[in-house]
JSON list of C-alpha atoms in Angstrom, two decimals:
[
{"chain": "A", "resi": 1, "resn": "MET", "atom": "CA", "xyz": [19.50, 6.05, -8.06]},
{"chain": "A", "resi": 2, "resn": "PHE", "atom": "CA", "xyz": [16.56, 4.38, -9.79]},
{"chain": "A", "resi": 3, "resn": "ILE", "atom": "CA", "xyz": [18.47, 2.44, -12.43]},
{"chain": "A", "resi": 4, "resn": "GLY", "atom": "CA", "xyz": [19.23, -0.51, -10.16]},
{"chain": "A", "resi": 5, "resn": "PRO", "atom": "CA", "xyz": [21.13, -1.61, -7.02]},
{"chain": "A", "resi": 6, "resn": "TRP", "atom": "CA", "xyz": [23.58, 1.10, -5.98]},
{"chain": "A", "resi": 7, "resn": "ASP", "atom": "CA", "xyz": [26.56, -1.26, -5.75]},
{"chain": "A", "resi": 8, "resn": "SER", "atom": "CA", "xyz": [25.88, -3.22, -8.96]},
{"chain": "A", "resi": 9, "resn": "GLY", "atom": "CA", "xyz": [26.15, -0.56, -11.63]},
{"chain": "A", "resi": 10, "resn": "GLY", "atom": "CA", "xyz": [24.34, -1.03, -14.88]},
{"chain": "A", "resi": 11, "resn": "PRO", "atom": "CA", "xyz": [24.06, 0.22, -18.46]},
{"chain": "A", "resi": 12, "resn": "TRP", "atom": "CA", "xyz": [23.16, 3.90, -18.68]},
{"chain": "A", "resi": 13, "resn": "ASN", "atom": "CA", "xyz": [20.07, 4.64, -20.70]},
{"chain": "A", "resi": 14, "resn": "PRO", "atom": "CA", "xyz": [19.16, 8.32, -21.17]},
{"chain": "A", "resi": 15, "resn": "GLU", "atom": "CA", "xyz": [15.53, 7.31, -21.77]},
{"chain": "A", "resi": 16, "resn": "GLY", "atom": "CA", "xyz": [15.39, 6.01, -18.20]},
{"chain": "A", "resi": 17, "resn": "ILE", "atom": "CA", "xyz": [15.04, 9.54, -16.84]},
{"chain": "A", "resi": 18, "resn": "ASN", "atom": "CA", "xyz": [11.54, 9.81, -18.29]},
{"chain": "A", "resi": 19, "resn": "GLY", "atom": "CA", "xyz": [9.94, 7.70, -15.58]},
{"chain": "A", "resi": 20, "resn": "VAL", "atom": "CA", "xyz": [11.57, 9.70, -12.80]},
{"chain": "A", "resi": 21, "resn": "HIS", "atom": "CA", "xyz": [10.64, 12.96, -14.51]},
{"chain": "A", "resi": 22, "resn": "LYS", "atom": "CA", "xyz": [6.98, 11.91, -14.63]},
{"chain": "A", "resi": 23, "resn": "PHE", "atom": "CA", "xyz": [7.14, 10.89, -10.98]},
{"chain": "A", "resi": 24, "resn": "LEU", "atom": "CA", "xyz": [8.53, 14.25, -9.87]},
{"chain": "A", "resi": 25, "resn": "ASN", "atom": "CA", "xyz": [5.86, 16.06, -11.89]},
{"chain": "A", "resi": 26, "resn": "ARG", "atom": "CA", "xyz": [3.25, 13.91, -10.13]},
{"chain": "A", "resi": 27, "resn": "VAL", "atom": "CA", "xyz": [4.71, 14.84, -6.74]},
{"chain": "A", "resi": 28, "resn": "TRP", "atom": "CA", "xyz": [4.54, 18.52, -7.67]},
{"chain": "A", "resi": 29, "resn": "THR", "atom": "CA", "xyz": [0.87, 18.20, -8.62]},
{"chain": "A", "resi": 30, "resn": "LEU", "atom": "CA", "xyz": [-0.04, 16.16, -5.55]},
{"chain": "A", "resi": 31, "resn": "ALA", "atom": "CA", "xyz": [1.57, 18.73, -3.27]},
{"chain": "A", "resi": 32, "resn": "LEU", "atom": "CA", "xyz": [0.08, 21.87, -4.80]},
{"chain": "A", "resi": 33, "resn": "ASP", "atom": "CA", "xyz": [-3.21, 20.82, -6.37]},
{"chain": "A", "resi": 34, "resn": "ALA", "atom": "CA", "xyz": [-5.81, 19.63, -3.85]},
{"chain": "A", "resi": 35, "resn": "GLU", "atom": "CA", "xyz": [-8.74, 19.97, -6.22]},
{"chain": "A", "resi": 36, "resn": "GLY", "atom": "CA", "xyz": [-11.07, 17.00, -5.87]},
{"chain": "A", "resi": 37, "resn": "VAL", "atom": "CA", "xyz": [-9.61, 15.80, -2.58]},
{"chain": "A", "resi": 38, "resn": "GLY", "atom": "CA", "xyz": [-12.42, 14.51, -0.39]},
{"chain": "A", "resi": 39, "resn": "ALA", "atom": "CA", "xyz": [-15.08, 14.91, -3.07]},
{"chain": "A", "resi": 40, "resn": "ASN", "atom": "CA", "xyz": [-16.54, 11.52, -2.14]},
{"chain": "A", "resi": 41, "resn": "PRO", "atom": "CA", "xyz": [-15.24, 10.96, 1.42]},
{"chain": "A", "resi": 42, "resn": "SER", "atom": "CA", "xyz": [-14.95, 7.46, 2.84]},
{"chain": "A", "resi": 43, "resn": "PRO", "atom": "CA", "xyz": [-13.57, 6.54, 6.31]},
{"chain": "A", "resi": 44, "resn": "SER", "atom": "CA", "xyz": [-12.25, 3.29, 4.87]},
{"chain": "A", "resi": 45, "resn": "ALA", "atom": "CA", "xyz": [-10.21, 5.27, 2.32]},
{"chain": "A", "resi": 46, "resn": "ASP", "atom": "CA", "xyz": [-8.65, 7.31, 5.15]},
{"chain": "A", "resi": 47, "resn": "GLN", "atom": "CA", "xyz": [-7.68, 4.10, 6.90]},
{"chain": "A", "resi": 48, "resn": "GLU", "atom": "CA", "xyz": [-6.31, 2.60, 3.70]},
{"chain": "A", "resi": 49, "resn": "LEU", "atom": "CA", "xyz": [-4.15, 5.60, 2.86]},
{"chain": "A", "resi": 50, "resn": "GLN", "atom": "CA", "xyz": [-2.82, 5.81, 6.41]},
{"chain": "A", "resi": 51, "resn": "ARG", "atom": "CA", "xyz": [-1.90, 2.12, 6.32]},
{"chain": "A", "resi": 52, "resn": "ILE", "atom": "CA", "xyz": [-0.15, 2.55, 2.96]},
{"chain": "A", "resi": 53, "resn": "MET", "atom": "CA", "xyz": [1.64, 5.66, 4.26]},
{"chain": "A", "resi": 54, "resn": "HIS", "atom": "CA", "xyz": [3.05, 3.92, 7.33]},
{"chain": "A", "resi": 55, "resn": "LYS", "atom": "CA", "xyz": [4.11, 0.88, 5.29]},
{"chain": "A", "resi": 56, "resn": "THR", "atom": "CA", "xyz": [5.91, 3.26, 2.90]},
{"chain": "A", "resi": 57, "resn": "ILE", "atom": "CA", "xyz": [7.69, 5.02, 5.77]},
{"chain": "A", "resi": 58, "resn": "ALA", "atom": "CA", "xyz": [8.91, 1.66, 7.09]},
{"chain": "A", "resi": 59, "resn": "ARG", "atom": "CA", "xyz": [10.02, 0.49, 3.64]},
{"chain": "A", "resi": 60, "resn": "VAL", "atom": "CA", "xyz": [11.81, 3.72, 2.71]},
{"chain": "A", "resi": 61, "resn": "THR", "atom": "CA", "xyz": [13.54, 3.93, 6.08]},
{"chain": "A", "resi": 62, "resn": "ASP", "atom": "CA", "xyz": [14.86, 0.38, 5.75]},
{"chain": "A", "resi": 63, "resn": "ASP", "atom": "CA", "xyz": [15.90, 0.85, 2.12]},
{"chain": "A", "resi": 64, "resn": "MET", "atom": "CA", "xyz": [17.73, 4.11, 2.89]},
{"chain": "A", "resi": 65, "resn": "GLU", "atom": "CA", "xyz": [19.72, 2.48, 5.69]},
{"chain": "A", "resi": 66, "resn": "LYS", "atom": "CA", "xyz": [20.74, -0.35, 3.35]},
{"chain": "A", "resi": 67, "resn": "PHE", "atom": "CA", "xyz": [21.51, 1.86, 0.34]},
{"chain": "A", "resi": 68, "resn": "ARG", "atom": "CA", "xyz": [18.71, 0.26, -1.71]},
{"chain": "A", "resi": 69, "resn": "PHE", "atom": "CA", "xyz": [17.86, 3.50, -3.45]},
{"chain": "A", "resi": 70, "resn": "ASN", "atom": "CA", "xyz": [16.14, 1.93, -6.44]},
{"chain": "A", "resi": 71, "resn": "THR", "atom": "CA", "xyz": [13.57, 0.07, -4.33]},
{"chain": "A", "resi": 72, "resn": "MET", "atom": "CA", "xyz": [13.23, 3.10, -2.06]},
{"chain": "A", "resi": 73, "resn": "LEU", "atom": "CA", "xyz": [12.19, 5.24, -5.04]},
{"chain": "A", "resi": 74, "resn": "ALA", "atom": "CA", "xyz": [9.94, 2.46, -6.32]},
{"chain": "A", "resi": 75, "resn": "ALA", "atom": "CA", "xyz": [8.13, 2.51, -2.96]},
{"chain": "A", "resi": 76, "resn": "LEU", "atom": "CA", "xyz": [7.65, 6.28, -3.18]},
{"chain": "A", "resi": 77, "resn": "MET", "atom": "CA", "xyz": [6.35, 5.98, -6.73]},
{"chain": "A", "resi": 78, "resn": "SER", "atom": "CA", "xyz": [3.88, 3.36, -5.58]},
{"chain": "A", "resi": 79, "resn": "PHE", "atom": "CA", "xyz": [2.81, 5.59, -2.69]},
{"chain": "A", "resi": 80, "resn": "SER", "atom": "CA", "xyz": [2.17, 8.52, -5.04]},
{"chain": "A", "resi": 81, "resn": "ASN", "atom": "CA", "xyz": [0.11, 6.26, -7.32]},
{"chain": "A", "resi": 82, "resn": "GLU", "atom": "CA", "xyz": [-2.01, 5.15, -4.37]},
{"chain": "A", "resi": 83, "resn": "MET", "atom": "CA", "xyz": [-2.55, 8.80, -3.42]},
{"chain": "A", "resi": 84, "resn": "VAL", "atom": "CA", "xyz": [-3.83, 9.49, -6.93]},
{"chain": "A", "resi": 85, "resn": "ARG", "atom": "CA", "xyz": [-6.16, 6.49, -6.71]},
{"chain": "A", "resi": 86, "resn": "LEU", "atom": "CA", "xyz": [-7.61, 7.49, -3.32]},
{"chain": "A", "resi": 87, "resn": "ARG", "atom": "CA", "xyz": [-7.61, 11.25, -3.94]},
{"chain": "A", "resi": 88, "resn": "SER", "atom": "CA", "xyz": [-11.37, 11.80, -4.08]},
{"chain": "A", "resi": 89, "resn": "ALA", "atom": "CA", "xyz": [-12.19, 9.50, -1.17]},
{"chain": "A", "resi": 90, "resn": "VAL", "atom": "CA", "xyz": [-9.78, 10.67, 1.57]},
{"chain": "A", "resi": 91, "resn": "SER", "atom": "CA", "xyz": [-10.39, 13.57, 3.95]},
{"chain": "A", "resi": 92, "resn": "ARG", "atom": "CA", "xyz": [-8.30, 16.73, 3.64]},
{"chain": "A", "resi": 93, "resn": "PRO", "atom": "CA", "xyz": [-6.38, 16.24, 6.95]},
{"chain": "A", "resi": 94, "resn": "VAL", "atom": "CA", "xyz": [-5.30, 12.72, 5.94]},
{"chain": "A", "resi": 95, "resn": "TRP", "atom": "CA", "xyz": [-4.38, 13.97, 2.47]},
{"chain": "A", "resi": 96, "resn": "ASP", "atom": "CA", "xyz": [-2.28, 16.82, 3.86]},
{"chain": "A", "resi": 97, "resn": "GLU", "atom": "CA", "xyz": [-0.45, 14.42, 6.17]},
{"chain": "A", "resi": 98, "resn": "ALA", "atom": "CA", "xyz": [0.26, 12.06, 3.27]},
{"chain": "A", "resi": 99, "resn": "VAL", "atom": "CA", "xyz": [1.64, 14.91, 1.15]},
{"chain": "A", "resi": 100, "resn": "GLU", "atom": "CA", "xyz": [3.98, 16.04, 3.91]},
{"chain": "A", "resi": 101, "resn": "LYS", "atom": "CA", "xyz": [5.22, 12.50, 4.57]},
{"chain": "A", "resi": 102, "resn": "LEU", "atom": "CA", "xyz": [5.82, 12.00, 0.84]},
{"chain": "A", "resi": 103, "resn": "LEU", "atom": "CA", "xyz": [7.95, 15.15, 0.68]},
{"chain": "A", "resi": 104, "resn": "LEU", "atom": "CA", "xyz": [9.91, 14.29, 3.83]},
{"chain": "A", "resi": 105, "resn": "LEU", "atom": "CA", "xyz": [10.70, 10.80, 2.53]},
{"chain": "A", "resi": 106, "resn": "LEU", "atom": "CA", "xyz": [11.72, 12.16, -0.86]},
{"chain": "A", "resi": 107, "resn": "ALA", "atom": "CA", "xyz": [13.81, 15.05, 0.52]},
{"chain": "A", "resi": 108, "resn": "PRO", "atom": "CA", "xyz": [17.19, 13.24, 0.60]},
{"chain": "A", "resi": 109, "resn": "SER", "atom": "CA", "xyz": [16.78, 12.20, -3.04]},
{"chain": "A", "resi": 110, "resn": "ALA", "atom": "CA", "xyz": [15.25, 15.41, -4.44]},
{"chain": "A", "resi": 111, "resn": "PRO", "atom": "CA", "xyz": [16.45, 18.11, -2.01]},
{"chain": "A", "resi": 112, "resn": "HIS", "atom": "CA", "xyz": [15.70, 21.20, -4.11]},
{"chain": "A", "resi": 113, "resn": "LEU", "atom": "CA", "xyz": [12.27, 20.20, -5.37]},
{"chain": "A", "resi": 114, "resn": "THR", "atom": "CA", "xyz": [11.05, 19.13, -1.93]},
{"chain": "A", "resi": 115, "resn": "GLU", "atom": "CA", "xyz": [12.44, 22.27, -0.30]},
{"chain": "A", "resi": 116, "resn": "GLU", "atom": "CA", "xyz": [10.50, 24.43, -2.77]},
{"chain": "A", "resi": 117, "resn": "LEU", "atom": "CA", "xyz": [7.29, 22.48, -2.22]},
{"chain": "A", "resi": 118, "resn": "TRP", "atom": "CA", "xyz": [7.73, 22.48, 1.56]},
{"chain": "A", "resi": 119, "resn": "HIS", "atom": "CA", "xyz": [7.83, 26.28, 1.62]},
{"chain": "A", "resi": 120, "resn": "ARG", "atom": "CA", "xyz": [4.95, 26.58, -0.83]},
{"chain": "A", "resi": 121, "resn": "LEU", "atom": "CA", "xyz": [2.89, 24.56, 1.62]},
{"chain": "A", "resi": 122, "resn": "GLY", "atom": "CA", "xyz": [3.44, 27.29, 4.19]},
{"chain": "A", "resi": 123, "resn": "HIS", "atom": "CA", "xyz": [6.36, 26.01, 6.27]},
{"chain": "A", "resi": 124, "resn": "ASP", "atom": "CA", "xyz": [8.99, 28.48, 7.40]},
{"chain": "A", "resi": 125, "resn": "GLN", "atom": "CA", "xyz": [11.81, 26.10, 8.34]},
{"chain": "A", "resi": 126, "resn": "SER", "atom": "CA", "xyz": [13.75, 24.05, 5.81]},
{"chain": "A", "resi": 127, "resn": "ILE", "atom": "CA", "xyz": [12.45, 20.57, 5.11]},
{"chain": "A", "resi": 128, "resn": "HIS", "atom": "CA", "xyz": [15.96, 19.33, 5.84]},
{"chain": "A", "resi": 129, "resn": "LEU", "atom": "CA", "xyz": [15.64, 20.47, 9.47]},
{"chain": "A", "resi": 130, "resn": "GLN", "atom": "CA", "xyz": [12.58, 18.30, 10.08]},
{"chain": "A", "resi": 131, "resn": "SER", "atom": "CA", "xyz": [12.54, 14.98, 11.91]},
{"chain": "A", "resi": 132, "resn": "TRP", "atom": "CA", "xyz": [12.49, 11.84, 9.81]},
{"chain": "A", "resi": 133, "resn": "PRO", "atom": "CA", "xyz": [8.96, 10.34, 9.70]},
{"chain": "A", "resi": 134, "resn": "THR", "atom": "CA", "xyz": [8.18, 7.47, 12.05]},
{"chain": "A", "resi": 135, "resn": "PHE", "atom": "CA", "xyz": [5.73, 4.64, 11.48]},
{"chain": "A", "resi": 136, "resn": "ARG", "atom": "CA", "xyz": [3.22, 2.86, 13.67]},
{"chain": "A", "resi": 137, "resn": "PRO", "atom": "CA", "xyz": [4.08, -0.86, 13.79]},
{"chain": "A", "resi": 138, "resn": "GLU", "atom": "CA", "xyz": [0.46, -1.90, 14.26]},
{"chain": "A", "resi": 139, "resn": "LEU", "atom": "CA", "xyz": [-0.38, -0.42, 10.85]},
{"chain": "A", "resi": 140, "resn": "LEU", "atom": "CA", "xyz": [2.19, -2.63, 9.15]},
{"chain": "A", "resi": 141, "resn": "GLU", "atom": "CA", "xyz": [0.25, -5.77, 9.89]},
{"chain": "A", "resi": 142, "resn": "GLU", "atom": "CA", "xyz": [-1.95, -7.09, 7.12]},
{"chain": "A", "resi": 143, "resn": "GLU", "atom": "CA", "xyz": [-5.59, -6.29, 7.73]},
{"chain": "A", "resi": 144, "resn": "LYS", "atom": "CA", "xyz": [-7.61, -9.46, 8.28]},
{"chain": "A", "resi": 145, "resn": "VAL", "atom": "CA", "xyz": [-11.20, -10.52, 7.74]},
{"chain": "A", "resi": 146, "resn": "THR", "atom": "CA", "xyz": [-13.21, -13.50, 8.94]},
{"chain": "A", "resi": 147, "resn": "LEU", "atom": "CA", "xyz": [-13.98, -15.86, 6.08]},
{"chain": "A", "resi": 148, "resn": "VAL", "atom": "CA", "xyz": [-17.19, -17.88, 6.45]},
{"chain": "A", "resi": 149, "resn": "ILE", "atom": "CA", "xyz": [-16.98, -21.39, 5.03]},
{"chain": "A", "resi": 150, "resn": "GLN", "atom": "CA", "xyz": [-20.24, -22.93, 3.90]},
{"chain": "A", "resi": 151, "resn": "VAL", "atom": "CA", "xyz": [-20.91, -26.44, 2.67]},
{"chain": "A", "resi": 152, "resn": "ASN", "atom": "CA", "xyz": [-24.04, -26.75, 0.54]},
{"chain": "A", "resi": 153, "resn": "GLY", "atom": "CA", "xyz": [-25.21, -23.38, 1.86]},
{"chain": "A", "resi": 154, "resn": "LYS", "atom": "CA", "xyz": [-24.76, -24.16, 5.56]},
{"chain": "A", "resi": 155, "resn": "VAL", "atom": "CA", "xyz": [-22.04, -22.53, 7.70]},
{"chain": "A", "resi": 156, "resn": "ARG", "atom": "CA", "xyz": [-19.55, -25.20, 8.73]},
{"chain": "A", "resi": 157, "resn": "ASP", "atom": "CA", "xyz": [-16.38, -23.29, 9.61]},
{"chain": "A", "resi": 158, "resn": "LYS", "atom": "CA", "xyz": [-14.76, -19.85, 9.90]},
{"chain": "A", "resi": 159, "resn": "VAL", "atom": "CA", "xyz": [-11.17, -18.70, 9.52]},
{"chain": "A", "resi": 160, "resn": "GLU", "atom": "CA", "xyz": [-9.27, -15.39, 9.59]},
{"chain": "A", "resi": 161, "resn": "ILE", "atom": "CA", "xyz": [-7.44, -14.48, 6.38]},
{"chain": "A", "resi": 162, "resn": "PRO", "atom": "CA", "xyz": [-5.52, -11.42, 5.12]},
{"chain": "A", "resi": 163, "resn": "VAL", "atom": "CA", "xyz": [-7.63, -8.99, 3.11]},
{"chain": "A", "resi": 164, "resn": "ASP", "atom": "CA", "xyz": [-7.65, -9.72, -0.64]},
{"chain": "A", "resi": 165, "resn": "LEU", "atom": "CA", "xyz": [-5.91, -13.09, -0.30]},
{"chain": "A", "resi": 166, "resn": "PRO", "atom": "CA", "xyz": [-5.70, -14.66, -3.80]},
{"chain": "A", "resi": 167, "resn": "GLU", "atom": "CA", "xyz": [-8.37, -17.26, -4.52]},
{"chain": "A", "resi": 168, "resn": "GLU", "atom": "CA", "xyz": [-5.81, -20.01, -5.08]},
{"chain": "A", "resi": 169, "resn": "GLN", "atom": "CA", "xyz": [-4.44, -19.51, -1.57]},
{"chain": "A", "resi": 170, "resn": "VAL", "atom": "CA", "xyz": [-7.95, -19.32, -0.12]},
{"chain": "A", "resi": 171, "resn": "ARG", "atom": "CA", "xyz": [-8.82, -22.62, -1.79]},
{"chain": "A", "resi": 172, "resn": "THR", "atom": "CA", "xyz": [-5.70, -24.32, -0.42]},
{"chain": "A", "resi": 173, "resn": "LEU", "atom": "CA", "xyz": [-6.43, -23.00, 3.07]},
{"chain": "A", "resi": 174, "resn": "VAL", "atom": "CA", "xyz": [-10.10, -24.00, 3.04]},
{"chain": "A", "resi": 175, "resn": "MET", "atom": "CA", "xyz": [-9.52, -27.47, 1.61]},
{"chain": "A", "resi": 176, "resn": "GLY", "atom": "CA", "xyz": [-6.90, -28.11, 4.27]},
{"chain": "A", "resi": 177, "resn": "ARG", "atom": "CA", "xyz": [-9.21, -27.35, 7.19]},
{"chain": "A", "resi": 178, "resn": "PRO", "atom": "CA", "xyz": [-9.85, -30.52, 9.28]},
{"chain": "A", "resi": 179, "resn": "ARG", "atom": "CA", "xyz": [-13.59, -29.84, 9.48]},
{"chain": "A", "resi": 180, "resn": "ILE", "atom": "CA", "xyz": [-13.85, -29.49, 5.71]},
{"chain": "A", "resi": 181, "resn": "GLN", "atom": "CA", "xyz": [-11.78, -32.61, 5.05]},
{"chain": "A", "resi": 182, "resn": "GLN", "atom": "CA", "xyz": [-14.11, -34.51, 7.35]},
{"chain": "A", "resi": 183, "resn": "LEU", "atom": "CA", "xyz": [-17.19, -33.32, 5.47]},
{"chain": "A", "resi": 184, "resn": "LEU", "atom": "CA", "xyz": [-15.60, -34.11, 2.10]},
{"chain": "A", "resi": 185, "resn": "ASP", "atom": "CA", "xyz": [-14.56, -37.63, 3.05]},
{"chain": "A", "resi": 186, "resn": "GLY", "atom": "CA", "xyz": [-15.83, -39.92, 0.32]},
{"chain": "A", "resi": 187, "resn": "ARG", "atom": "CA", "xyz": [-17.79, -37.19, -1.43]},
{"chain": "A", "resi": 188, "resn": "THR", "atom": "CA", "xyz": [-17.20, -35.14, -4.60]},
{"chain": "A", "resi": 189, "resn": "LEU", "atom": "CA", "xyz": [-16.56, -31.41, -4.73]},
{"chain": "A", "resi": 190, "resn": "ALA", "atom": "CA", "xyz": [-18.87, -30.15, -7.47]},
{"chain": "A", "resi": 191, "resn": "ASN", "atom": "CA", "xyz": [-18.21, -26.42, -7.17]},
{"chain": "A", "resi": 192, "resn": "PHE", "atom": "CA", "xyz": [-16.06, -23.95, -5.24]},
{"chain": "A", "resi": 193, "resn": "VAL", "atom": "CA", "xyz": [-17.64, -20.50, -4.94]},
{"chain": "A", "resi": 194, "resn": "TYR", "atom": "CA", "xyz": [-15.55, -17.68, -3.47]},
{"chain": "A", "resi": 195, "resn": "VAL", "atom": "CA", "xyz": [-16.91, -14.25, -2.57]},
{"chain": "A", "resi": 196, "resn": "PRO", "atom": "CA", "xyz": [-13.73, -12.22, -1.87]},
{"chain": "A", "resi": 197, "resn": "ASN", "atom": "CA", "xyz": [-13.16, -11.29, 1.78]},
{"chain": "A", "resi": 198, "resn": "ARG", "atom": "CA", "xyz": [-16.55, -12.72, 2.79]},
{"chain": "A", "resi": 199, "resn": "LEU", "atom": "CA", "xyz": [-17.28, -16.37, 2.24]},
{"chain": "A", "resi": 200, "resn": "VAL", "atom": "CA", "xyz": [-16.63, -19.64, 0.49]},
{"chain": "A", "resi": 201, "resn": "ASN", "atom": "CA", "xyz": [-19.40, -22.06, -0.44]},
{"chain": "A", "resi": 202, "resn": "LEU", "atom": "CA", "xyz": [-18.50, -25.65, -1.28]},
{"chain": "A", "resi": 203, "resn": "VAL", "atom": "CA", "xyz": [-21.05, -27.60, -3.27]},
{"chain": "A", "resi": 204, "resn": "ILE", "atom": "CA", "xyz": [-20.50, -31.30, -2.60]},
{"chain": "A", "resi": 205, "resn": "ARG", "atom": "CA", "xyz": [-22.32, -34.41, -3.64]}
]
């Protein structure tokens, strides 16, 4: 299922199973070992993991319906990696929800492993009798921040941008703003200083 598009085939490589094997081992550990979860709690981490979780539900649901099993599994692998990264910062309730959603989304692809883990987590019914996870559309939207645009240290403009927008795209956006073009008319841009997700300062002469 992970080797490539379901309808395209591809050369079989027995070494390819290693990545999936590591992934399933990671799922097993995430489900049963909660040591360190919430050691350094952060509300922003809870929000981040919930946003990632709902995006994963939407992606996996769409990929399953279109038989894109390789990208579906890639999304689940990415989700598990994000859980590892945020492990110490998320609260236990959010962590437990993420674990259950991960197992539910993986159940059609790894039915025996997820069934075992589901019961080990204390559930009586089979995981395959549970409802498919749903996602909240509002959590699929890219989180935005207000970028302050300064010219020679003075605020001249503001604009909303997606969080963590690459600097090249920020530069193109800022330089295209009518107010900034007006201020730059006939003058030289000496420096472009970008503080991610906060501000841009243009030094002009």
